[in-house]
Amino acid sequence: NHYKRVQAGPAQSSDVELAKSNILLLGPTGCGKTLLAQTLARMLNVPFAIADATALTEAGYVGEDVENILLKLIQAAD
């Protein structure tokens, strides 16, 4: 909805309903969850990054930091 408001401009923004901005995709492996998210990001022209949440750890421990996910997203935006 945010992207609809941005694309519509200030005159038409009152036609867009505001809703919760989070989404959870559920389904078995290989059913197209990631493909759907990538396709939506491409259609809306927004950056998209994939990160494995199971590899996340607190700072100072072996594993990937949350900052690395943000770095991937920033790199995807460039």
CSV table of C-alpha atoms in Angstrom, one decimal:
chain,number,residue,atom,x,y,z
A,1,ASN,CA,0.0,0.0,0.0
A,2,HIS,CA,2.9,2.3,0.6
A,3,TYR,CA,4.1,1.9,-2.9
A,4,LYS,CA,0.5,2.5,-4.2
A,5,ARG,CA,0.4,5.8,-2.3
A,6,VAL,CA,3.8,6.8,-3.7
A,7,GLN,CA,2.9,6.0,-7.3
A,8,ALA,CA,-0.6,7.5,-7.1
A,9,GLY,CA,0.6,10.9,-5.9
A,10,PRO,CA,-1.0,13.2,-3.3
A,11,ALA,CA,-4.4,13.6,-5.0
A,12,GLN,CA,-5.3,9.9,-5.3
A,13,SER,CA,-3.7,8.7,-2.0
A,14,SER,CA,-7.0,8.8,-0.1
A,15,ASP,CA,-8.3,5.9,-2.2
A,16,VAL,CA,-5.6,3.5,-0.9
A,17,GLU,CA,-6.5,1.6,2.3
A,18,LEU,CA,-3.9,1.3,5.0
A,19,ALA,CA,-3.3,-2.2,6.3
A,20,LYS,CA,-0.7,-4.0,8.3
A,21,SER,CA,2.6,-3.8,6.5
A,22,ASN,CA,3.9,-7.3,7.4
A,23,ILE,CA,3.3,-10.5,5.5
A,24,LEU,CA,4.1,-14.1,6.3
A,25,LEU,CA,4.3,-16.6,3.5
A,26,LEU,CA,3.7,-20.3,4.5
A,27,GLY,CA,4.0,-23.3,2.3
A,28,PRO,CA,6.2,-26.4,1.7
A,29,THR,CA,9.6,-26.2,0.1
A,30,GLY,CA,9.5,-25.4,-3.6
A,31,CYS,CA,6.0,-24.0,-3.8
A,32,GLY,CA,7.1,-20.5,-4.9
A,33,LYS,CA,7.2,-18.4,-1.8
A,34,THR,CA,10.6,-16.8,-2.7
A,35,LEU,CA,9.7,-16.5,-6.3
A,36,LEU,CA,6.5,-14.6,-5.4
A,37,ALA,CA,8.4,-12.2,-3.1
A,38,GLN,CA,11.1,-11.6,-5.8
A,39,THR,CA,8.5,-11.0,-8.5
A,40,LEU,CA,6.6,-8.5,-6.3
A,41,ALA,CA,9.8,-6.7,-5.5
A,42,ARG,CA,10.7,-6.5,-9.2
A,43,MET,CA,7.2,-5.3,-10.2
A,44,LEU,CA,7.3,-2.6,-7.5
A,45,ASN,CA,10.9,-1.7,-8.3
A,46,VAL,CA,12.1,-2.2,-4.7
A,47,PRO,CA,15.3,-3.8,-3.4
A,48,PHE,CA,15.1,-7.5,-2.4
A,49,ALA,CA,17.6,-9.5,-0.4
A,50,ILE,CA,17.5,-13.1,0.8
A,51,ALA,CA,19.0,-14.0,4.2
A,52,ASP,CA,19.0,-17.3,6.2
A,53,ALA,CA,17.6,-16.5,9.6
A,54,THR,CA,18.8,-19.8,11.1
A,55,ALA,CA,22.4,-18.6,10.7
A,56,LEU,CA,21.9,-15.4,12.7
A,57,THR,CA,23.7,-15.0,16.1
A,58,GLU,CA,24.4,-12.3,18.6
A,59,ALA,CA,27.4,-10.1,18.0
A,60,GLY,CA,30.6,-11.8,19.2
A,61,TYR,CA,29.5,-15.4,18.4
A,62,VAL,CA,30.3,-17.5,15.3
A,63,GLY,CA,27.6,-17.0,12.7
A,64,GLU,CA,26.0,-14.2,10.7
A,65,ASP,CA,25.2,-10.8,12.3
A,66,VAL,CA,21.9,-9.0,11.7
A,67,GLU,CA,23.9,-6.1,10.2
A,68,ASN,CA,24.9,-8.4,7.3
A,69,ILE,CA,21.3,-8.7,6.3
A,70,LEU,CA,21.0,-4.9,6.2
A,71,LEU,CA,24.2,-4.8,4.2
A,72,LYS,CA,22.8,-7.2,1.7
A,73,LEU,CA,19.6,-5.1,1.3
A,74,ILE,CA,21.6,-1.9,0.9
A,75,GLN,CA,23.8,-3.6,-1.8
A,76,ALA,CA,20.6,-4.8,-3.6
A,77,ALA,CA,19.3,-1.2,-3.6
A,78,ASP,CA,22.4,0.1,-5.3
